[in-house]
Coordinates of C-alpha atoms in Angstrom, one line a residue:
X1 CA -9.5 31.2 -7.9
X2 CA -11.6 30.0 -10.9
X3 CA -12.4 26.6 -9.2
X4 CA -13.9 28.1 -6.0
X5 CA -17.4 28.4 -7.4
X6 CA -17.1 25.3 -9.6
X7 CA -20.4 23.3 -9.3
X8 CA -20.8 19.6 -10.5
X9 CA -23.3 16.9 -9.8
X10 CA -23.1 13.3 -8.4
X11 CA -23.4 10.6 -11.1
X12 CA -22.8 7.5 -9.0
X13 CA -22.4 6.3 -5.4
X14 CA -20.9 3.0 -4.3
X15 CA -20.4 3.1 -0.6
X16 CA -17.7 5.6 0.1
X17 CA -16.8 6.0 -3.7
X18 CA -18.5 8.9 -5.4
X19 CA -18.3 9.9 -9.0
X20 CA -18.9 13.5 -9.9
X21 CA -19.5 15.2 -13.2
X22 CA -18.2 18.7 -13.9
X23 CA -19.0 20.6 -17.1
X24 CA -15.6 22.4 -17.2
X25 CA -12.7 23.2 -15.0
X26 CA -12.1 19.6 -13.7
X27 CA -10.8 19.9 -10.1
X28 CA -7.3 18.7 -9.4
X29 CA -6.5 15.4 -7.5
X30 CA -6.7 15.8 -3.7
X31 CA -9.2 18.7 -4.0
X32 CA -11.9 18.7 -1.4
X33 CA -15.6 18.6 -2.6
X34 CA -18.6 19.5 -0.5
X35 CA -22.1 18.1 -1.1
X36 CA -25.2 16.9 0.8
X37 CA -27.4 18.7 3.2
X38 CA -25.6 21.9 4.5
X39 CA -22.6 20.6 2.5
X40 CA -21.7 18.3 5.4
X41 CA -20.5 15.4 3.2
X42 CA -16.8 15.9 2.3
X43 CA -15.2 14.1 -0.6
X44 CA -11.5 14.0 -1.6
X45 CA -10.7 13.5 -5.3
X46 CA -8.5 10.4 -5.9
X47 CA -8.8 10.0 -9.7
X48 CA -9.8 12.0 -12.8
X49 CA -11.7 9.5 -15.0
X50 CA -12.0 11.6 -18.2
X51 CA -12.5 15.2 -19.2
X52 CA -15.7 15.6 -17.2
X53 CA -15.7 13.0 -14.4
X54 CA -13.7 12.7 -11.2
X55 CA -13.8 9.8 -8.7
X56 CA -13.4 10.6 -5.0
X57 CA -13.6 8.9 -1.6
X58 CA -16.0 10.3 1.0
X59 CA -14.3 11.3 4.2
X60 CA -17.6 11.4 6.0
X61 CA -20.6 9.0 6.0
X62 CA -22.6 9.2 2.7
X63 CA -26.1 8.8 4.2
X64 CA -28.6 11.0 2.4
X65 CA -26.4 11.4 -0.7
X66 CA -28.2 10.8 -4.0
X67 CA -27.4 11.0 -7.7
X68 CA -28.0 14.4 -9.3
X69 CA -27.1 16.3 -6.1
X70 CA -25.0 19.4 -6.5
X71 CA -21.3 19.2 -5.6
X72 CA -19.2 22.3 -4.9
X73 CA -15.5 22.2 -5.5
X74 CA -13.6 24.2 -2.8
X75 CA -10.6 24.5 -5.1
X76 CA -8.4 23.6 -2.1
X77 CA -7.0 20.5 -0.5
X78 CA -8.0 19.3 3.0
X79 CA -6.8 21.9 5.5
X80 CA -6.0 21.7 9.2
X81 CA -5.3 24.5 11.8
X82 CA -1.7 25.2 12.9
X83 CA -0.6 27.7 15.5
X84 CA 0.3 27.9 19.2
X85 CA -3.3 27.9 20.2
X86 CA -3.8 24.2 19.1
X87 CA -1.6 23.1 22.1
X88 CA -3.7 21.2 24.7
X89 CA -6.5 20.5 22.2
X90 CA -8.0 17.4 20.6
X91 CA -9.0 17.4 16.9
X92 CA -10.5 15.2 14.2
X93 CA -9.1 14.8 10.7
X94 CA -10.8 18.0 9.5
X95 CA -9.3 20.1 12.2
X96 CA -12.6 20.3 14.1
X97 CA -12.1 20.4 17.9
X98 CA -13.6 17.3 19.6
X99 CA -12.9 18.3 23.2
X100 CA -16.0 20.6 23.7
X101 CA -13.9 23.7 24.1
X102 CA -14.9 25.6 21.0
X103 CA -12.8 26.4 17.9
X104 CA -9.2 27.6 18.5
X105 CA -8.5 31.2 17.7
X106 CA -5.4 32.8 16.0
X107 CA -4.7 29.8 13.8
X108 CA -3.8 29.5 10.1
X109 CA -5.1 26.7 7.9
X110 CA -2.6 24.6 6.0
X111 CA -3.0 21.8 3.5
X112 CA -2.3 18.3 4.8
X113 CA -0.4 17.4 1.6
X114 CA 3.2 18.7 2.0
X115 CA 6.4 17.6 0.5
X116 CA 9.1 16.1 2.7
X117 CA 12.1 18.4 3.6
X118 CA 14.8 18.3 0.9
X119 CA 18.1 16.6 1.7
X120 CA 19.9 20.0 1.8
X121 CA 17.8 21.0 4.8
X122 CA 18.2 17.8 6.8
X123 CA 20.6 17.5 9.7
X124 CA 23.4 15.0 9.2
X125 CA 24.4 14.3 12.8
X126 CA 23.1 11.4 14.8
X127 CA 21.9 12.0 18.4
X128 CA 20.2 9.7 21.0
X129 CA 16.7 10.4 22.1
X130 CA 16.4 9.4 25.9
X131 CA 13.0 7.9 26.9
X132 CA 13.6 7.1 30.6
X133 CA 12.7 3.4 30.0
X134 CA 15.7 1.2 30.9
X135 CA 15.2 -1.6 28.3
X136 CA 14.8 0.9 25.4
X137 CA 17.7 3.3 26.3
X138 CA 20.2 0.5 27.0
X139 CA 19.5 -2.0 24.2
X140 CA 17.7 -0.2 21.5
X141 CA 18.4 3.6 21.8
X142 CA 16.1 5.8 19.7
X143 CA 17.4 8.3 17.2
X144 CA 16.5 12.0 17.6
X145 CA 14.6 12.8 14.4
X146 CA 14.3 9.1 13.6
X147 CA 11.5 6.6 13.4
X148 CA 11.0 3.8 15.9
X149 CA 8.5 1.0 15.6
X150 CA 6.7 -0.8 18.4
X151 CA 5.8 -4.2 17.0
X152 CA 3.4 -6.5 18.7
X153 CA 0.1 -8.3 18.4
X154 CA -3.1 -7.3 20.2
X155 CA -2.9 -6.9 24.0
X156 CA 0.8 -6.9 24.6
X157 CA 1.2 -3.3 25.7
X158 CA 1.8 -1.0 22.7
X159 CA -0.6 1.7 23.8
X160 CA 0.6 1.5 27.5
X161 CA 4.2 1.9 26.4
X162 CA 3.4 4.9 24.1
X163 CA 1.4 6.5 27.0
X164 CA 4.5 6.1 29.3
X165 CA 6.8 7.7 26.7
X166 CA 4.5 10.7 26.4
X167 CA 4.5 11.0 30.2
X168 CA 8.3 10.9 30.4
X169 CA 8.8 13.3 27.5
X170 CA 6.2 16.0 28.1
X171 CA 7.1 16.1 31.8
X172 CA 10.8 16.7 31.3
X173 CA 11.4 18.1 27.8
X174 CA 10.9 21.5 26.2
X175 CA 9.4 19.9 23.1
X176 CA 5.9 19.3 21.9
X177 CA 4.2 15.9 21.9
X178 CA 1.7 15.0 19.3
X179 CA -0.5 11.9 19.5
X180 CA -2.1 10.6 16.3
X181 CA -4.7 7.9 16.8
X182 CA -5.3 6.1 13.5
X183 CA -8.3 3.7 13.8
X184 CA -8.4 4.2 17.6
X185 CA -11.1 3.0 19.8
X186 CA -13.0 6.0 21.3
X187 CA -12.4 4.5 24.8
X188 CA -8.6 4.7 24.3
X189 CA -8.8 8.3 23.1
X190 CA -11.0 9.3 26.0
X191 CA -8.7 7.6 28.5
X192 CA -5.6 9.1 27.1
X193 CA -7.1 12.6 27.1
X194 CA -8.2 12.3 30.7
X195 CA -4.9 10.8 31.8
X196 CA -2.9 13.6 30.2
X197 CA -5.3 16.2 31.7
X198 CA -4.9 14.7 35.2
X199 CA -1.1 14.6 34.9
X200 CA -1.1 18.3 33.8
X201 CA 0.7 17.3 30.5
X202 CA -1.9 18.6 28.0
X203 CA -0.4 22.1 27.8
X204 CA 2.4 20.8 25.5
X205 CA 0.4 18.2 23.6
X206 CA -1.9 18.0 20.6
X207 CA -4.1 15.0 20.0
X208 CA -5.6 14.0 16.7
X209 CA -8.0 11.1 16.2
X210 CA -9.4 9.2 13.2
X211 CA -11.6 6.8 15.0
X212 CA -12.3 3.1 14.1
X213 CA -15.9 3.9 13.1
X214 CA -15.0 6.6 10.7
X215 CA -14.9 6.0 6.9
X216 CA -11.5 4.6 5.5
X217 CA -10.8 8.0 3.7
X218 CA -10.7 9.8 7.1
X219 CA -8.5 7.2 8.7
X220 CA -6.2 7.3 5.7
X221 CA -5.7 11.1 6.0
X222 CA -5.3 11.6 9.7
X223 CA -1.6 10.7 9.7
X224 CA -1.0 13.5 7.1
X225 CA -3.0 15.9 9.1
X226 CA -0.9 15.2 12.3
X227 CA 2.3 15.6 10.4
X228 CA 1.2 19.0 9.1
X229 CA 0.7 20.2 12.6
X230 CA 4.0 18.7 13.8
X231 CA 5.9 20.4 10.9
X232 CA 4.5 23.7 12.0
X233 CA 6.2 23.4 15.5
X234 CA 9.4 22.1 13.9
X235 CA 9.7 24.6 11.1
X236 CA 8.0 27.8 12.5
X237 CA 8.5 27.4 16.3
X238 CA 11.9 25.6 16.0
X239 CA 10.8 23.1 18.7
X240 CA 11.4 19.4 18.8
X241 CA 8.3 17.3 18.3
X242 CA 7.6 13.8 19.6
X243 CA 5.1 12.2 17.2
X244 CA 3.3 9.1 18.5
X245 CA 1.3 7.2 16.0
X246 CA -1.0 4.5 17.2
X247 CA -1.4 2.5 15.0
X248 CA 0.5 2.7 11.7
X249 CA -0.9 -0.7 10.6
X250 CA -4.4 0.9 10.7
X251 CA -3.0 3.5 8.2
X252 CA -2.0 0.7 5.8
X253 CA -5.4 -1.0 6.5
X254 CA -7.3 2.2 5.6
X255 CA -5.2 2.4 2.4
X256 CA -6.1 -1.1 1.6
X257 CA -9.8 -0.3 2.0
X258 CA -9.5 2.8 -0.1
X259 CA -7.6 0.8 -2.8
X260 CA -10.3 -1.9 -2.8
X261 CA -13.1 0.7 -3.1
X262 CA -11.3 2.3 -6.0
X263 CA -11.1 -1.0 -7.8
X264 CA -7.4 -1.5 -7.7
X265 CA -6.1 -5.1 -8.1
X266 CA -4.9 -6.4 -4.7
X267 CA -1.3 -7.4 -4.2
X268 CA 0.2 -10.0 -1.8
X269 CA -2.2 -11.1 1.0
X270 CA -4.8 -8.6 -0.2
X271 CA -2.7 -5.5 0.4
X272 CA -2.9 -2.6 -2.0
X273 CA -0.3 -2.5 -4.8
X274 CA 0.6 1.1 -3.8
X275 CA 1.3 0.3 -0.1
X276 CA 5.1 1.1 -0.4
X277 CA 4.5 4.5 -2.0
X278 CA 1.7 5.5 0.4
X279 CA 3.8 4.6 3.5
X280 CA 6.8 6.4 2.1
X281 CA 4.8 9.6 1.5
X282 CA 4.0 9.6 5.2
X283 CA 7.3 8.4 6.7
X284 CA 9.6 10.7 4.6
X285 CA 8.1 13.8 6.2
X286 CA 9.3 12.7 9.6
X287 CA 12.8 14.2 9.7
X288 CA 15.6 16.0 11.6
X289 CA 16.1 19.4 9.9
X290 CA 18.2 22.5 10.7
X291 CA 15.3 24.0 12.6
X292 CA 14.3 21.0 14.8
X293 CA 13.4 17.3 14.8
X294 CA 10.2 15.3 14.5
X295 CA 11.0 12.0 16.3
X296 CA 8.3 9.4 15.7
X297 CA 7.4 6.3 17.7
X298 CA 4.9 4.2 15.9
X299 CA 2.9 1.3 17.2
X300 CA 2.7 -1.4 14.6
X301 CA 0.1 -4.1 15.0
X302 CA 1.5 -7.4 13.6
X303 CA -1.2 -9.6 12.2
X304 CA -1.1 -13.0 13.8
X305 CA 2.3 -12.1 15.4
X306 CA 3.8 -12.7 12.0
X307 CA 6.8 -10.4 11.4
X308 CA 7.0 -11.5 7.7
X309 CA 3.6 -9.9 7.0
X310 CA 4.0 -7.3 4.1
X311 CA 2.7 -4.5 6.4
X312 CA 5.4 -5.2 9.0
X313 CA 8.2 -5.7 6.4
X314 CA 7.4 -2.4 4.6
X315 CA 7.3 -0.5 7.9
X316 CA 10.6 -2.1 9.0
X317 CA 12.4 -0.5 6.1
X318 CA 11.7 3.0 7.3
X319 CA 12.8 2.6 10.9
X320 CA 16.0 3.4 12.7
X321 CA 14.9 1.3 15.7
X322 CA 12.4 -1.5 16.2
X323 CA 11.0 -2.6 19.5
X324 CA 9.3 -6.0 19.3
X325 CA 6.8 -6.8 22.0
X326 CA 6.4 -10.4 23.0
X327 CA 3.3 -12.2 24.2
X328 CA 5.5 -14.7 26.0
X329 CA 7.2 -12.0 28.0
X330 CA 3.8 -10.5 28.9
X331 CA 2.6 -13.9 30.1
X332 CA 5.6 -14.1 32.4
X333 CA 4.7 -10.7 33.8
X334 CA 7.9 -9.1 32.5
X335 CA 6.7 -5.5 31.6
X336 CA 7.5 -3.7 29.4
X337 CA 7.1 -7.0 27.4
X338 CA 10.0 -6.3 25.0
X339 CA 11.7 -9.1 23.3
X340 CA 15.2 -7.9 24.0
X341 CA 16.9 -10.1 21.3
X342 CA 14.4 -9.4 18.5
X343 CA 14.5 -5.6 19.1
X344 CA 17.4 -3.6 17.7
X345 CA 18.6 -0.1 16.7
X346 CA 20.9 1.2 14.1
X347 CA 22.2 3.7 16.8
X348 CA 24.1 0.9 18.7
X349 CA 27.5 1.8 17.3
X350 CA 30.5 2.9 19.4
X351 CA 30.7 6.2 17.5
X352 CA 27.2 7.3 18.4
X353 CA 26.5 5.8 21.9
X354 CA 30.1 5.6 23.2
X355 CA 32.4 2.6 23.8
X356 CA 31.1 1.7 27.3
X357 CA 27.4 1.7 26.3
X358 CA 28.1 -0.3 23.2
X359 CA 30.3 -2.9 25.0
X360 CA 27.6 -3.3 27.7
X361 CA 24.7 -3.7 25.2
X362 CA 26.7 -6.4 23.4
X363 CA 27.5 -8.3 26.7
X364 CA 23.8 -8.1 27.7
X365 CA 22.7 -9.5 24.3
X366 CA 25.4 -12.2 24.4
X367 CA 24.3 -13.3 27.9
X368 CA 20.6 -13.3 26.9
X369 CA 21.3 -15.3 23.7
X370 CA 23.3 -17.9 25.7
X371 CA 20.4 -18.2 28.1
X372 CA 18.0 -18.7 25.2
X373 CA 20.1 -21.6 23.9
X374 CA 20.3 -23.2 27.4
X375 CA 16.5 -23.1 27.9
X376 CA 15.8 -26.4 26.1
X377 CA 18.4 -28.2 28.3
X378 CA 17.0 -26.6 31.5
X379 CA 13.4 -27.7 30.5
X380 CA 14.5 -31.3 29.8
X381 CA 17.2 -31.9 32.4
X382 CA 17.0 -29.1 34.9
X383 CA 19.5 -26.6 36.1
X384 CA 21.5 -29.2 38.0
X385 CA 22.9 -30.7 34.7
X386 CA 24.4 -27.4 33.7
X387 CA 28.1 -26.6 34.2
X388 CA 29.0 -23.9 36.8
X389 CA 29.8 -21.4 34.0
X390 CA 26.4 -22.0 32.3
X391 CA 24.6 -21.7 35.6
X392 CA 26.2 -18.3 36.2
X393 CA 25.1 -17.2 32.7
X394 CA 21.5 -18.2 33.5
X395 CA 21.5 -16.4 36.8
X396 CA 22.9 -13.2 35.2
X397 CA 20.4 -13.4 32.3
X398 CA 17.4 -13.9 34.6
X399 CA 18.5 -11.0 36.8
X400 CA 19.0 -8.8 33.8
X401 CA 15.6 -9.7 32.4
X402 CA 14.0 -8.7 35.7
X403 CA 16.1 -5.6 36.2
X404 CA 15.0 -4.4 32.7
X405 CA 11.3 -4.5 33.8
X406 CA 10.1 -1.2 35.1
X407 CA 7.0 0.2 36.9
X408 CA 5.1 2.7 34.7
X409 CA 3.4 5.9 35.7
X410 CA 0.7 4.9 33.2
X411 CA -0.1 1.7 35.2
X412 CA 0.2 3.1 38.8
X413 CA -3.5 2.9 39.4
X414 CA -3.7 -0.8 38.4
X415 CA -0.4 -2.1 39.8
X416 CA -0.2 -0.2 43.1
X417 CA 3.5 0.4 42.4
X418 CA 4.8 3.9 41.9
X419 CA 6.1 4.6 38.4
X420 CA 9.8 5.1 37.8
X421 CA 11.8 7.1 35.2
X422 CA 15.5 5.9 35.1
X423 CA 18.3 7.9 33.6
X424 CA 20.7 6.2 31.1
X425 CA 23.7 6.2 33.5
X426 CA 21.7 4.5 36.3
X427 CA 20.4 1.9 33.8
X428 CA 23.9 1.2 32.5
X429 CA 25.4 1.0 36.0
X430 CA 22.8 -1.5 37.1
X431 CA 23.5 -3.8 34.1
X432 CA 27.2 -3.5 34.5
X433 CA 27.1 -4.5 38.2
X434 CA 24.8 -7.4 37.5
X435 CA 27.2 -8.7 34.7
X436 CA 30.1 -8.4 37.2
X437 CA 28.2 -10.8 39.6
X438 CA 28.1 -8.1 42.3
X439 CA 24.6 -9.3 43.3
X440 CA 25.2 -13.0 43.1
X441 CA 23.5 -13.6 46.5
X442 CA 20.4 -11.6 45.8
X443 CA 17.2 -13.4 44.8
X444 CA 15.9 -12.8 41.2
X445 CA 12.6 -11.3 42.6
X446 CA 14.6 -8.5 44.2
X447 CA 15.4 -7.1 40.7
X448 CA 11.8 -7.2 39.5
X449 CA 10.0 -3.8 39.0
X450 CA 12.6 -1.5 40.5
X451 CA 14.1 1.7 39.1
X452 CA 17.8 2.3 39.6
X453 CA 20.0 -0.6 41.0
X454 CA 20.5 1.4 44.3
X455 CA 16.9 0.5 45.2
X456 CA 18.2 -3.1 46.0
X457 CA 19.6 -1.6 49.2
X458 CA 16.1 -1.2 50.6
X459 CA 14.8 -4.5 51.9
X460 CA 11.4 -3.2 52.7
X461 CA 10.9 -2.3 49.0
X462 CA 12.1 -5.8 47.9
X463 CA 9.5 -7.4 50.2
X464 CA 6.7 -5.3 48.7
X465 CA 7.8 -6.0 45.2
X466 CA 7.9 -9.7 45.9
X467 CA 4.4 -9.7 47.2
X468 CA 3.1 -7.6 44.3
X469 CA 4.8 -9.4 41.4
X470 CA 2.0 -11.9 40.7
X471 CA -0.7 -9.4 41.3
X472 CA 1.1 -7.0 38.9
X473 CA 1.3 -9.6 36.1
X474 CA -2.4 -10.3 36.4
X475 CA -3.5 -6.6 36.5
X476 CA -1.2 -5.4 33.8
X477 CA -2.4 -8.1 31.5
X478 CA -5.8 -6.5 31.9
X479 CA -4.4 -3.0 31.2
X480 CA -2.9 -4.0 27.9
X481 CA -6.1 -5.5 26.4

């Protein structure tokens, strides 16, 4: 290729923004440039300024870079390795292994910039994706090949919930799990890697990290790199992929930093004017095709717990299910701290989930909504002032709230309670029996942190749960920080 030996020189450096002059053969947008000592500084072209100048964003720190330095155009876009041998490995945005195990062999290198699958190749049927977590499977079932968002502020349990879903999926499914950490703390990446290694779940996982301390350009591209790897398993290996992104807000935030560095006029609340386009380029590649499905679950940090924030609103528009995490639920010790009324899924229709499941989910929502309305009366006048009918509604709702808590494998070492994975039928049966007042004489605490409803038959378990409930609330609040 003519561009491969194309040499230019640096004309200006402003933080991560680098302008480069080329005498001829101006490289294309998204081309990777190499410069600095041993060509370790990598720059991706974002703009062609005129016939001789390009402007790029450095994907690595720019220390030591100076005007006049030679720049080599690779003639290629940023590449990542794909192949069977990447399973069980941990990479950075450039495809370099960061698990001290050496470079993977027998891989091909593929550009991170790929087009989404055309409509003609997409599957048209809707299927449910079972997670083994009661609250999600019953009230907000996820779509196979769809996108689900985990909305919540800092410290309400997004990462813990993602870790639990990985545990449940990799342990029972034939698919591949891919964890993409955008703007992750190095502590979180290290803990996740070690947890998966201890649970023997790494063999069907790939981990990709763009850490918090890395330049915005690297954080902005790590999501595209993860999708390229996921698309290989879907399209070439014909396997289903569970793609977990933590945190999609950090992707938008990195785009905002890049946009600011490039001198674009900020839009509402300081976000980049191109936010909608950038998010769509990433999200549209997550799809269910004739060869397999990429199902994505994305943690979405909500600034100041404000669901009307543009980042949250734009992300909502791409999702088939949204799981809203509530600080209030977390403070009550109800884990997973899902706001059952705020969360929803477009899969909850009788045609997709069946008549029984649909009817039950509507009854549960109705009961919880009635309880929400009665809370003000209870706080002012007490339970005694409620009618018998309303008192029954409150009792059912409180038992349902506690039954939809669940001990996680991810928090066993902190809570001292063995993790549980519950199949959909057991979860539905438990809710059905609670709504039918079958357990009217049981205390609320008996339903807290159990798996299937049959565990109520074991009094010794109930006693242990009762003793541990306060301790659990305290300890899990530490876990989620």
